[in-house]
mmCIF file of C-alpha atoms and ligand atoms in Angstrom:
data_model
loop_
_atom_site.group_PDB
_atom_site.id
_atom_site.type_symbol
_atom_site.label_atom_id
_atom_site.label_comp_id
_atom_site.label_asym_id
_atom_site.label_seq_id
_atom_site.Cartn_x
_atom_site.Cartn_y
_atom_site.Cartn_z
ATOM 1 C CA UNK Y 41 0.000 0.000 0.000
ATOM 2 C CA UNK Y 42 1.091 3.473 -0.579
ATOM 3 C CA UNK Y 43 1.659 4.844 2.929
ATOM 4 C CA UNK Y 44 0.740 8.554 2.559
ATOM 5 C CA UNK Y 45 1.632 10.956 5.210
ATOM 6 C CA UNK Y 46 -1.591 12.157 7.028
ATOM 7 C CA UNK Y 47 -1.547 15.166 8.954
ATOM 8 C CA UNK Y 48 -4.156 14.173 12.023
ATOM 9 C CA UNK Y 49 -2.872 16.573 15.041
ATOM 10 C CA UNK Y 50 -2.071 21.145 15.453
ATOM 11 C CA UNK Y 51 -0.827 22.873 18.536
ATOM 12 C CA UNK Y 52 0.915 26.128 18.650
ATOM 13 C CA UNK Y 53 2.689 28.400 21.484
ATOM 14 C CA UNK Y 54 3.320 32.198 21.476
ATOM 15 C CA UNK Y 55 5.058 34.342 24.114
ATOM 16 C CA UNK Y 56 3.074 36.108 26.115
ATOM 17 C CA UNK Y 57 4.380 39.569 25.907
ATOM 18 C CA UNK Y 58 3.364 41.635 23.057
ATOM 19 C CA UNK Y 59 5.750 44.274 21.188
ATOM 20 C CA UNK Y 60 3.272 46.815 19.595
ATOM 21 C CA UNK Y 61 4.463 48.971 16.538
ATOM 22 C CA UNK Y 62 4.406 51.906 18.721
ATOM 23 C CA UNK Y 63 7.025 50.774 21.068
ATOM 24 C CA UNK Y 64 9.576 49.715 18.212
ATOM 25 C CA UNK Y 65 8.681 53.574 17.251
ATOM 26 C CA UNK Y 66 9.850 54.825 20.128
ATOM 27 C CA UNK Y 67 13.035 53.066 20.019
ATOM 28 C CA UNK Y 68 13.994 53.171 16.376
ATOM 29 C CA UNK Y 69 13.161 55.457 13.394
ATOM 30 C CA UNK Y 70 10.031 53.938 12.210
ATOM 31 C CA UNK Y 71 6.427 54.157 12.838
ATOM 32 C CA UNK Y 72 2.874 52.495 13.201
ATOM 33 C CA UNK Y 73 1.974 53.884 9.827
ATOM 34 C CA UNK Y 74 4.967 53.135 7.950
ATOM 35 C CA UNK Y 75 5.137 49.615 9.242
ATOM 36 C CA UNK Y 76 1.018 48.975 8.707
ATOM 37 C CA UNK Y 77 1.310 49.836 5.044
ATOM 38 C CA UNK Y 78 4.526 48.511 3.567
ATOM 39 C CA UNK Y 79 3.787 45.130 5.469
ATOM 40 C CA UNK Y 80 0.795 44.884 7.585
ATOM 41 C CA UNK Y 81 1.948 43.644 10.558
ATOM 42 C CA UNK Y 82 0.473 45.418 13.845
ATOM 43 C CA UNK Y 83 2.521 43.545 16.760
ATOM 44 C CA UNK Y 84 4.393 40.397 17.397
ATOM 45 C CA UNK Y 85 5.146 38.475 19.885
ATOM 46 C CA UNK Y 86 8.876 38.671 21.504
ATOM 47 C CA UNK Y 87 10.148 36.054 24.155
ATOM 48 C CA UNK Y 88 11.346 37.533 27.523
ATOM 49 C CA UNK Y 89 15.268 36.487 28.100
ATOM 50 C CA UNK Y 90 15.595 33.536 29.626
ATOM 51 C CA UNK Y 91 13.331 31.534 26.874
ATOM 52 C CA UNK Y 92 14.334 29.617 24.011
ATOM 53 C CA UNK Y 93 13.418 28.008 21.050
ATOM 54 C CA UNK Y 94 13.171 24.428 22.510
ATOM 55 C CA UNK Y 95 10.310 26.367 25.041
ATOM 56 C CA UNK Y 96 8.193 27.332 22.678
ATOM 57 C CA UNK Y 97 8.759 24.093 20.320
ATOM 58 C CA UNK Y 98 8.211 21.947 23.759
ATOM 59 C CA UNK Y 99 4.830 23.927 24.228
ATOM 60 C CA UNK Y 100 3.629 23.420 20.505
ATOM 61 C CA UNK Y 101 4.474 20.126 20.261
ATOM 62 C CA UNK Y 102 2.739 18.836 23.448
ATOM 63 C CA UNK Y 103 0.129 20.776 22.248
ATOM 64 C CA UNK Y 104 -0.095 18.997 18.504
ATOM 65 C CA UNK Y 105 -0.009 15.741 20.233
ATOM 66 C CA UNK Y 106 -2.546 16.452 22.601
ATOM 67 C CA UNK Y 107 -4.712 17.249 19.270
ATOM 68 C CA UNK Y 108 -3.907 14.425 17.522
ATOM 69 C CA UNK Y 109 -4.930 12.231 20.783
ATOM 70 C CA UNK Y 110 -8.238 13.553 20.789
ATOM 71 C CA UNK Y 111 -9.293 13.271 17.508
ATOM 72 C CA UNK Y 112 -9.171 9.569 18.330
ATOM 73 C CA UNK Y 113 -6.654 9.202 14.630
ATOM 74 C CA UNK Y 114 -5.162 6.129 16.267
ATOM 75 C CA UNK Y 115 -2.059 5.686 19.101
ATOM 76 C CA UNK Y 116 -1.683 7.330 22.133
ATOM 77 C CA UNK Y 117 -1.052 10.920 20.809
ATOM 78 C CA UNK Y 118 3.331 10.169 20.692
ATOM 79 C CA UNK Y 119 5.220 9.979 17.975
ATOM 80 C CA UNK Y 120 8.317 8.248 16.950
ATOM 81 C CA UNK Y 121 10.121 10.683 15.034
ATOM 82 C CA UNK Y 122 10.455 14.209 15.749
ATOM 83 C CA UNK Y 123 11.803 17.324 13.384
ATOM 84 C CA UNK Y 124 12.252 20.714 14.256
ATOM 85 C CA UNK Y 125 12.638 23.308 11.670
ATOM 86 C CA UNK Y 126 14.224 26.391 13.432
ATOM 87 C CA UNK Y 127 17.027 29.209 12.299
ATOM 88 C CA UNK Y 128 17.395 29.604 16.145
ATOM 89 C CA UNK Y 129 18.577 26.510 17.775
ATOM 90 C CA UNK Y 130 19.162 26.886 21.238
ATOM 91 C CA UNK Y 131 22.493 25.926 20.660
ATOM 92 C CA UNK Y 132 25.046 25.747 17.376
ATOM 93 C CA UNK Y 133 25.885 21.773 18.945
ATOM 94 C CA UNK Y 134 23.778 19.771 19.967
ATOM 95 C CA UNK Y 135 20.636 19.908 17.766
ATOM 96 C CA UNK Y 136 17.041 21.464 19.387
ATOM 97 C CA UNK Y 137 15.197 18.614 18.575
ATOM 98 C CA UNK Y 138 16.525 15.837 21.016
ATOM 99 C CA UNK Y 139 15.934 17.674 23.408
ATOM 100 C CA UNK Y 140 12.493 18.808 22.218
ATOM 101 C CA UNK Y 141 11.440 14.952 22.094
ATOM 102 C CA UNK Y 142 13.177 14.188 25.743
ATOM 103 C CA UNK Y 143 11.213 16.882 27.455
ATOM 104 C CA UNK Y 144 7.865 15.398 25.478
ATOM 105 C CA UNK Y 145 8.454 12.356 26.733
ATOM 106 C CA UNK Y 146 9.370 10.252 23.562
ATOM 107 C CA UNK Y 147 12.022 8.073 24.657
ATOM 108 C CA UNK Y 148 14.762 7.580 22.171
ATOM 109 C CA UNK Y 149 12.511 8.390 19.321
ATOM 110 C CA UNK Y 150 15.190 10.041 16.582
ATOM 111 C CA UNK Y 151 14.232 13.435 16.579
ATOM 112 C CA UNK Y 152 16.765 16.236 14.346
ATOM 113 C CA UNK Y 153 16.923 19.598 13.152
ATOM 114 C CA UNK Y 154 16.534 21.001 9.549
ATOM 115 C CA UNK Y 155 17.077 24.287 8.492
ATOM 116 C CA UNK Y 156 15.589 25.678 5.431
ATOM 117 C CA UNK Y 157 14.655 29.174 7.368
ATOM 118 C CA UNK Y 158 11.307 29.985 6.588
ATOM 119 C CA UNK Y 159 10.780 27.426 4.390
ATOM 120 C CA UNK Y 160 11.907 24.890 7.124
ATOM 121 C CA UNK Y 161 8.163 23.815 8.019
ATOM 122 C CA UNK Y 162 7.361 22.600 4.594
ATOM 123 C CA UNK Y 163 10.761 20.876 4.258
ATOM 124 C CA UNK Y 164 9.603 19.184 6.948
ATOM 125 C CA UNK Y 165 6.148 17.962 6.177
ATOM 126 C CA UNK Y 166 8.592 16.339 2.996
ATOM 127 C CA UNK Y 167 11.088 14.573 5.392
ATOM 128 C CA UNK Y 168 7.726 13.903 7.742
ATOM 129 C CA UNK Y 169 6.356 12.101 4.635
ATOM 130 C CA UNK Y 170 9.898 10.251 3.472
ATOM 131 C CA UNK Y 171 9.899 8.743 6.712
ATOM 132 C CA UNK Y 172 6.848 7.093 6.986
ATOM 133 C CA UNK Y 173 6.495 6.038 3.288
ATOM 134 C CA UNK Y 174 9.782 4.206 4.259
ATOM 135 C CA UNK Y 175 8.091 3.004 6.764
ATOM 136 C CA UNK Y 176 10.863 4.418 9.355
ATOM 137 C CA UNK Y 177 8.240 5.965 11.449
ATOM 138 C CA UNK Y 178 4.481 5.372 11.786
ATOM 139 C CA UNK Y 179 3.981 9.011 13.578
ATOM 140 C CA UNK Y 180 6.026 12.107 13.109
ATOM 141 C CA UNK Y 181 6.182 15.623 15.191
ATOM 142 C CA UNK Y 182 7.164 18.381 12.849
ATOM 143 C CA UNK Y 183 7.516 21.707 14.820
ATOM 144 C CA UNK Y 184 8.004 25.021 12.974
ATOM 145 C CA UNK Y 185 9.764 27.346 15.774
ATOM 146 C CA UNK Y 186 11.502 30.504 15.950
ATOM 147 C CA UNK Y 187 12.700 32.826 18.088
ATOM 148 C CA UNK Y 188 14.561 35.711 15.875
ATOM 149 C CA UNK Y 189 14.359 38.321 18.510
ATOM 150 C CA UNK Y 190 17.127 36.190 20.092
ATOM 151 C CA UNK Y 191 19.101 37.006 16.606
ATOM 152 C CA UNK Y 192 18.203 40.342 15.349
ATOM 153 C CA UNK Y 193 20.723 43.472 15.678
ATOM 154 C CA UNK Y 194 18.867 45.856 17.865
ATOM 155 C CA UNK Y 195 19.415 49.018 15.364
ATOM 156 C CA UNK Y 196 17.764 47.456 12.457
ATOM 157 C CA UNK Y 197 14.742 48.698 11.567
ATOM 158 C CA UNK Y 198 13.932 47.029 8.923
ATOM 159 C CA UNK Y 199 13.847 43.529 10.428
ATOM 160 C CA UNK Y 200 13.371 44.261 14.057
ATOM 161 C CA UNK Y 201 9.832 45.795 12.632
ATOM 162 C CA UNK Y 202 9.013 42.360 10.536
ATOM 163 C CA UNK Y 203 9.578 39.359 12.710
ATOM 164 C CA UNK Y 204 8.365 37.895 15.767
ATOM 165 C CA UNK Y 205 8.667 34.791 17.876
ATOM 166 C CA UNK Y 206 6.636 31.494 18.096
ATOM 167 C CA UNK Y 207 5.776 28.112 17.197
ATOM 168 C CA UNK Y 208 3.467 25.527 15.565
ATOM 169 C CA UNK Y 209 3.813 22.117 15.336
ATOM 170 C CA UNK Y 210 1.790 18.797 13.401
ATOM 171 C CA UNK Y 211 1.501 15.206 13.765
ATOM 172 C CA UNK Y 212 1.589 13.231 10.960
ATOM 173 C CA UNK Y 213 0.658 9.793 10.990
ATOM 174 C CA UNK Y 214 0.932 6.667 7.903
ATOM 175 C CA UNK Y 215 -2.642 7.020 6.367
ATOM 176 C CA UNK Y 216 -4.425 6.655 3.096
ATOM 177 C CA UNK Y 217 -4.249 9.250 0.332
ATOM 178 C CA UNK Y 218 -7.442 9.299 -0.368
ATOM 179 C CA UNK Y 219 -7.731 10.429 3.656
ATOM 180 C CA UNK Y 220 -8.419 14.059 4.245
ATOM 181 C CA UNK Y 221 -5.200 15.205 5.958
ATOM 182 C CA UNK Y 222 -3.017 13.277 3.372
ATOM 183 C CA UNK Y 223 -0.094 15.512 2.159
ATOM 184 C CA UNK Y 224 -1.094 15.846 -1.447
ATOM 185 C CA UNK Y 225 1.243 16.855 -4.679
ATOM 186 C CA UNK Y 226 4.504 18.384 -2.861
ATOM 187 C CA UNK Y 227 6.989 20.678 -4.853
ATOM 188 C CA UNK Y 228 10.146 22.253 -2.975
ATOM 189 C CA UNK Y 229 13.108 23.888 -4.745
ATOM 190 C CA UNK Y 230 16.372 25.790 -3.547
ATOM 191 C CA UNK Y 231 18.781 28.320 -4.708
ATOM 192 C CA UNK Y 232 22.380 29.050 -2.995
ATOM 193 C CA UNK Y 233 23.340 31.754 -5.533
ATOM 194 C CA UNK Y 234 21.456 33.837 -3.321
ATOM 195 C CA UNK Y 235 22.133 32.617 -0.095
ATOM 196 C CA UNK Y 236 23.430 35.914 0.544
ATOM 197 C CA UNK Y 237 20.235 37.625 0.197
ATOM 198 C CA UNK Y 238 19.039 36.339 3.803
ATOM 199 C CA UNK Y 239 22.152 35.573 6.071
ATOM 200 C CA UNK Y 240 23.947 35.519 9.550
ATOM 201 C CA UNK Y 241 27.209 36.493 8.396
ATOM 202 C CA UNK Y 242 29.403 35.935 10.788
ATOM 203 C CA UNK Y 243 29.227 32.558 13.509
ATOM 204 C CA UNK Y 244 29.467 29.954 11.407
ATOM 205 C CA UNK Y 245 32.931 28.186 9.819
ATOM 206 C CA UNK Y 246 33.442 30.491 7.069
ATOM 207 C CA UNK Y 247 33.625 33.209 9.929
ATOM 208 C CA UNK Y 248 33.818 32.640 13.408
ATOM 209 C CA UNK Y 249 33.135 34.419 16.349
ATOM 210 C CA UNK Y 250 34.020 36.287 18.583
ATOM 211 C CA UNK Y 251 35.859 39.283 17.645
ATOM 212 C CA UNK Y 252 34.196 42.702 16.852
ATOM 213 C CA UNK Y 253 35.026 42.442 12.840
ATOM 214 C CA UNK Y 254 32.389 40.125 12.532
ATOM 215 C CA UNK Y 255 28.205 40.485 11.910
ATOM 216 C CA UNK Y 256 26.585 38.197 14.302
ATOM 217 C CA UNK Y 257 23.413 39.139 13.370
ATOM 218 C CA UNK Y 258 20.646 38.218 10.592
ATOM 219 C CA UNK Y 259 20.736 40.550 7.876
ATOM 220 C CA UNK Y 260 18.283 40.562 4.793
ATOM 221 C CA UNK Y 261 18.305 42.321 1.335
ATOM 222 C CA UNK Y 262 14.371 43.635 2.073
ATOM 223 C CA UNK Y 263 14.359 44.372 -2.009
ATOM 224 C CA UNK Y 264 15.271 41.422 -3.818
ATOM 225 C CA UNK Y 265 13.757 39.073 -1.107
ATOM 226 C CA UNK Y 266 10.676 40.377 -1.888
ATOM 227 C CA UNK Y 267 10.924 39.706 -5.510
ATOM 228 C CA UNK Y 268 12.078 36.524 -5.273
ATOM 229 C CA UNK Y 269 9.462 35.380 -2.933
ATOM 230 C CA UNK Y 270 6.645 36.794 -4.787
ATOM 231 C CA UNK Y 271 8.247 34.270 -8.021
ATOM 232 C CA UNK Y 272 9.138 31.509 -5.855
ATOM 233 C CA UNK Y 273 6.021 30.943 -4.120
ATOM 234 C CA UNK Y 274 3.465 31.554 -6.981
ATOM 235 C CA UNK Y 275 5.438 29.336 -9.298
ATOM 236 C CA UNK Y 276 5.627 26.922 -6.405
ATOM 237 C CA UNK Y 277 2.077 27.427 -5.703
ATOM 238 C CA UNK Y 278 1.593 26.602 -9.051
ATOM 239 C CA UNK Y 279 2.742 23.716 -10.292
ATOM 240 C CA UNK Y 280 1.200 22.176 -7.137
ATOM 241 C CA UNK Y 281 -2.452 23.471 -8.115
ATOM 242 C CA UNK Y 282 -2.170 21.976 -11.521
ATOM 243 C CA UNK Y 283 -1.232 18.760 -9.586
ATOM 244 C CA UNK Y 284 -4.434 18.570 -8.001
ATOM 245 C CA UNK Y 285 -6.633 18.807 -10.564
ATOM 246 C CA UNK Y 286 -8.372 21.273 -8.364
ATOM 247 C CA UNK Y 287 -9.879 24.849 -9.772
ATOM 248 C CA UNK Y 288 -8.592 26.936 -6.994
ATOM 249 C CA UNK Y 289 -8.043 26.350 -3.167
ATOM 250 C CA UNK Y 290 -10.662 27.582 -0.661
ATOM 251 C CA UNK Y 291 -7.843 28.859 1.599
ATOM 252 C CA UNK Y 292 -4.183 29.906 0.284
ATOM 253 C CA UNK Y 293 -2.044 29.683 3.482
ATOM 254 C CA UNK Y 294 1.668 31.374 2.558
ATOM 255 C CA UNK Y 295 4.588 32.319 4.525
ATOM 256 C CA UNK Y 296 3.413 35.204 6.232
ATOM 257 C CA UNK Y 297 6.786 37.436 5.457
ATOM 258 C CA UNK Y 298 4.657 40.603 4.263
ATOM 259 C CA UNK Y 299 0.940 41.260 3.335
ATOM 260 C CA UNK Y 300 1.786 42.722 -0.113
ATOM 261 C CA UNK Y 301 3.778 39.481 -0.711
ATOM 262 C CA UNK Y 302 0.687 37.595 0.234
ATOM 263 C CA UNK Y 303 -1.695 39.611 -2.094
ATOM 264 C CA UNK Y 304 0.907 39.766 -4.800
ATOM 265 C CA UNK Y 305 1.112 35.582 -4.255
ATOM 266 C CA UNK Y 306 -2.912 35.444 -4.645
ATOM 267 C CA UNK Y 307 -3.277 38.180 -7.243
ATOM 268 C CA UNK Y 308 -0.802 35.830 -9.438
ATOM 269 C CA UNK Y 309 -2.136 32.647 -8.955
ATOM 270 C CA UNK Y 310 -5.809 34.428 -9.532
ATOM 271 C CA UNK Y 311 -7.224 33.570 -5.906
ATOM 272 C CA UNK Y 312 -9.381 36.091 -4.177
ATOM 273 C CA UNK Y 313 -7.071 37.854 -1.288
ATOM 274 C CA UNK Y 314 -10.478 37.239 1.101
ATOM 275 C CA UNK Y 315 -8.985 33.536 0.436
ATOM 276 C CA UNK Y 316 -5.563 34.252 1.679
ATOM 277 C CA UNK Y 317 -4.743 33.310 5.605
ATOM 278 C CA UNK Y 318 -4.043 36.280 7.388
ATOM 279 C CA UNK Y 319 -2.804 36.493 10.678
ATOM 280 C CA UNK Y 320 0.332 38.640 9.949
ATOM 281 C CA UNK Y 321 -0.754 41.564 11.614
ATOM 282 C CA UNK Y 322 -0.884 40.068 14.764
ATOM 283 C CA UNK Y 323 2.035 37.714 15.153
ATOM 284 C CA UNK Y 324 4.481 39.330 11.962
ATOM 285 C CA UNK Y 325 7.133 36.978 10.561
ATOM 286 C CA UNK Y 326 7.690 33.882 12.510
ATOM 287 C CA UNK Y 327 10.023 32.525 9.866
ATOM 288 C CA UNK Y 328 9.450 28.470 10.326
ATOM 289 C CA UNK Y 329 6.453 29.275 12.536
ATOM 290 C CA UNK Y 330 4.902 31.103 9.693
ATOM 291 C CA UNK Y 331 2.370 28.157 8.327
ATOM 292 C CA UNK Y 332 1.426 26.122 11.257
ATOM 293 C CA UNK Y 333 0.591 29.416 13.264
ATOM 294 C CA UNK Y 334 -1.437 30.774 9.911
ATOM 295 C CA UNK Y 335 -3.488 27.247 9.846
ATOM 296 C CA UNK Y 336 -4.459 27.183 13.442
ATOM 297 C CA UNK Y 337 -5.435 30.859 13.627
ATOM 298 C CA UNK Y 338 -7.721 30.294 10.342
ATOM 299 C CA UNK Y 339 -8.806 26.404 11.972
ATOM 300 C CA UNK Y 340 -9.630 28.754 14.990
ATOM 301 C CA UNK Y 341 -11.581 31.715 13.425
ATOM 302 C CA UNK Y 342 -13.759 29.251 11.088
ATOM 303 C CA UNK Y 343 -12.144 30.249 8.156
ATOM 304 C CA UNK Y 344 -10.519 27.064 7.776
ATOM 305 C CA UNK Y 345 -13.456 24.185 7.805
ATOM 306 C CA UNK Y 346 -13.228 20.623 7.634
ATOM 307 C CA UNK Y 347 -12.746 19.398 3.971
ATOM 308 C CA UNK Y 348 -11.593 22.942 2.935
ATOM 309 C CA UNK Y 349 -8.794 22.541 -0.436
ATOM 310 C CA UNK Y 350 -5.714 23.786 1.318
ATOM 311 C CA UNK Y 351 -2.847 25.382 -0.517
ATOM 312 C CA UNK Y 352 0.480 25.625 1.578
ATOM 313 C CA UNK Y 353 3.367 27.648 0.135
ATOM 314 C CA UNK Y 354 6.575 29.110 1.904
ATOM 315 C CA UNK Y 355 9.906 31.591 0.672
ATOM 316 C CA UNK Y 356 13.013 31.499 2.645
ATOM 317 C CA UNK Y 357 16.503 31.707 3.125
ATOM 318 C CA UNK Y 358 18.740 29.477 1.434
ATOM 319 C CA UNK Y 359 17.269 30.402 -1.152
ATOM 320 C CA UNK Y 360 14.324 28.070 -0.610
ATOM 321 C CA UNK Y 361 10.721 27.306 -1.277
ATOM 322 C CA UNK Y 362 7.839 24.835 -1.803
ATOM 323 C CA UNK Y 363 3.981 23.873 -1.574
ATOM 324 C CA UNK Y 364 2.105 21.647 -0.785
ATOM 325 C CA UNK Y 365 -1.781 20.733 -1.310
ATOM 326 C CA UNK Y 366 -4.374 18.618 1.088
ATOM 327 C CA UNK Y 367 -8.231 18.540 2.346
ATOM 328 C CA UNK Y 368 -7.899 19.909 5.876
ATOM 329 C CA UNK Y 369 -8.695 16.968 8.396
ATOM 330 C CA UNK Y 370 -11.385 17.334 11.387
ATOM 331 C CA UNK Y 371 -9.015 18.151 14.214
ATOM 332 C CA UNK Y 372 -9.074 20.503 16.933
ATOM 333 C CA UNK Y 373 -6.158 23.145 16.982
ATOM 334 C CA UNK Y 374 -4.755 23.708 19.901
HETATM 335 O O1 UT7 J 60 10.796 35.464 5.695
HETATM 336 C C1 UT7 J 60 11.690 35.376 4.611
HETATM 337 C C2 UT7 J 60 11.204 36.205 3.500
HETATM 338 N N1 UT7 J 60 11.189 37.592 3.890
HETATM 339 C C3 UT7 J 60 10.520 38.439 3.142
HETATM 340 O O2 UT7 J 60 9.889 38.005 2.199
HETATM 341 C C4 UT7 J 60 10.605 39.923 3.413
HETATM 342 C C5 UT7 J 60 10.678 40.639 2.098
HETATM 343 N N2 UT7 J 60 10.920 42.076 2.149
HETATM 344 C C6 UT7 J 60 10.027 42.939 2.653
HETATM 345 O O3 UT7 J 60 9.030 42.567 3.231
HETATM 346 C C7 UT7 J 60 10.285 44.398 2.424
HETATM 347 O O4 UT7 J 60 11.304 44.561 1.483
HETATM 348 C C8 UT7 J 60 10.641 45.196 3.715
HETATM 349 C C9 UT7 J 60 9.417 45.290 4.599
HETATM 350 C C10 UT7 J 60 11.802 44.532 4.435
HETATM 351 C C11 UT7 J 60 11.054 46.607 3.329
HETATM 352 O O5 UT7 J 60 10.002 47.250 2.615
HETATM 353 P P1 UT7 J 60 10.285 47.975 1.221
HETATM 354 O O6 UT7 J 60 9.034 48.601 0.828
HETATM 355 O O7 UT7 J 60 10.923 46.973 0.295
HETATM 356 O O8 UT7 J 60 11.300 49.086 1.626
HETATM 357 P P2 UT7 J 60 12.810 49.280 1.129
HETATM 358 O O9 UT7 J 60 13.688 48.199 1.649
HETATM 359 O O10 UT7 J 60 12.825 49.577 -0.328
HETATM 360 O O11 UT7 J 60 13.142 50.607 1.879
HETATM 361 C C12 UT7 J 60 12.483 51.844 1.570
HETATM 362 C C13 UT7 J 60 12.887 52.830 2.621
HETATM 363 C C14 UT7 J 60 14.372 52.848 2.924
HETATM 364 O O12 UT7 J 60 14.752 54.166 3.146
HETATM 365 P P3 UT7 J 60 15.511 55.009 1.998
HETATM 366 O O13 UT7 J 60 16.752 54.228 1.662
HETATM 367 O O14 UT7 J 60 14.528 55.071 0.854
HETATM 368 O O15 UT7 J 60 15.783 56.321 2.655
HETATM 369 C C15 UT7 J 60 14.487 52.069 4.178
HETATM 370 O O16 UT7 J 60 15.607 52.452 4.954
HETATM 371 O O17 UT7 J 60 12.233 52.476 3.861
HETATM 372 C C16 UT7 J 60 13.221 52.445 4.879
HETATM 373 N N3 UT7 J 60 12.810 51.502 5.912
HETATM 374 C C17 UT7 J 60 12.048 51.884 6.946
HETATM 375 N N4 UT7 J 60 11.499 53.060 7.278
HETATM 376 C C18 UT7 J 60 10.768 53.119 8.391
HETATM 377 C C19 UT7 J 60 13.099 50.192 6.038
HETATM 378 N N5 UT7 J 60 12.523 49.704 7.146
HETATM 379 C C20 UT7 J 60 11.877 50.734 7.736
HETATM 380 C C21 UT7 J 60 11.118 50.867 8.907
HETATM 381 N N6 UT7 J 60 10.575 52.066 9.205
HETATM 382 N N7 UT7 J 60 10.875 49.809 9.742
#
């Protein structure tokens, strides 16, 4: 049998304090109204110190698993594989994710990081699937978390006013295709000649820290990124949607990196924007956060129904991209 990959269980976690536009005004030349309409994002959430990724990826996940428990999908709501997409590990050595699936409970499940930056949550509904059609795992955790307040330079406008912290995270179990929940047609795609377009210069092998020559922080060409986003993820998009046979999605759910992106994503791929998730202008950019937070905050407001046509697409560093179609499962996100 083919064993598809069938997503049966959403939790997320975001901090609890709340970093308004007008506070990053009165700290750095910007402002509420120049924020609002270049990328509509409102606030974000920001972890106090003290909290890292593996929190917030802990708190999702137990979450996810508690939802895929109670929509009685089969098991006991674990998992034996776990995956955590994040930029902002904990730690440079060891990986997040053992530790992730320790605190969880899963035993000696294998559990790893991937990092495709914002793309890093669809990369890992792909591993997610490899695994089980291998039959390697039966159940898989895939948690989208960031924390990029932890790696932004305090003086730069331009990114301190996009992203925010958080986390989402999925089970996916072996399944049928035919299943709503089944991870439909999949595309993903990368592009290094422009890894420097989104970077951490300096902390890595090609330039180690410390010293005070060297750029510790995440940097991003605003410009190009844009551009390329806009291309990646509608062609992405596309070449899924003509995969599935299907007309047009009921709900496009993209990386939420900017609302003219997401408009400029729909307008292209001639969906309505009232069909676009949209929950950028209360959490901003969560980079691998991005989708699973978007899903549960349209699950939550009913905009997101059982049986809905789901189209998933994601830009990020790297360069990288993807999509990725399914019928949204009955499942309570929590
Ligand atoms: O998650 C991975 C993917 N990420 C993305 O897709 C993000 C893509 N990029 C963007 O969303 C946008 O390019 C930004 C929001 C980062 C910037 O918006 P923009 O409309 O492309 O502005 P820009 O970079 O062309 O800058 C225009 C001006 C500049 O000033 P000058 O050089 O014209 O004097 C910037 O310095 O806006 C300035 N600027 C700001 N002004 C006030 C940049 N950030 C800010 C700010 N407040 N926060």
């Amino acid at each position: 049998m083919n064993r598809a990959a069938v997503l049966c269980g959403l939790g997320t976690a975001l901090p609890p304090r709340t970093v308004a536009n007008a506070e990053l005004a009165g700290q750095l030349d910007t402002s509420d109204a120049w924020i609002r309409s270049r990328t509509g994002i409102g606030e974000r959430r920001v972890v106090d110190p003290g909290t890292a990724t593996s929190d917030l990826a802990v708190e999702a996940g137990e979450r996810a698993l508690k939802s895929a428990g109670a929509t009685g999908s089969g098991g006991s709501g674990g998992a034996d594989a776990v995956i955590v997409a994040t930029t902002t590990p904990d730690r440079r050595c060891p990986a997040t994710a053992p530790l992730v699936a320790a605190r969880l409970g899963l035993g000696t499940a294998p559990a790893f990081d991937l990092a495709a930056v914002c793309t890093g949550f669809l990369y890992g509904l792909a591993a997610a699937a490899g695994l089980i059609a291998a039959g390697t795992a039966g159940r898989v955790l895939v948690v989208g978390a960031d924390t990029f307040s932890t790696l932004l330079d305090p003086a730069d406008r331009s990114t301190r006013a996009i992203f925010g912290d958080g986390a989402g995270a999925v089970v996916l179990r072996a399944g049928d295709p035919a299943e709503p929940g089944a991870l439909g047609p999949l595309d993903l795609g990368s592009d290094g000649t422009g890894s420097e377009l989104i970077t951490v210069p300096s902390g890595g092998s090609r330039d180690p820290l410390p010293g005070p020559e060297h750029d510790p922080y995440f940097r991003m060409a605003g410009k190009a990124v844009f551009r390329s986003a806009v291309e990646r993820m509608s062609g992405s998009a596309r070449s899924v949607l003509d995969r599935t046979g299907w007309d047009a999605p009921d709900l496009l759910v993209a990386h939420q990196a900017n609302l003219r992106i997401l408009h400029a994503v729909a307008d292209r791929l001639g969906i309505a924007r009232d069909r676009c998730a949209v929950n950028i202008d209360r959490v901003g950019n969560t980079a691998a956060a991005s989708l699973p937070l978007a899903l549960a905050d349209a699950a939550g407001s009913g905009s997101l129904r059982p049986g809905d046509r789901v189209l998933l697409t994601a830009f990020g560093g790297g360069l990288t991209w993807g999509a990725c179609a399914l019928a949204w499962p009955a499942l309570e996100a929590l």
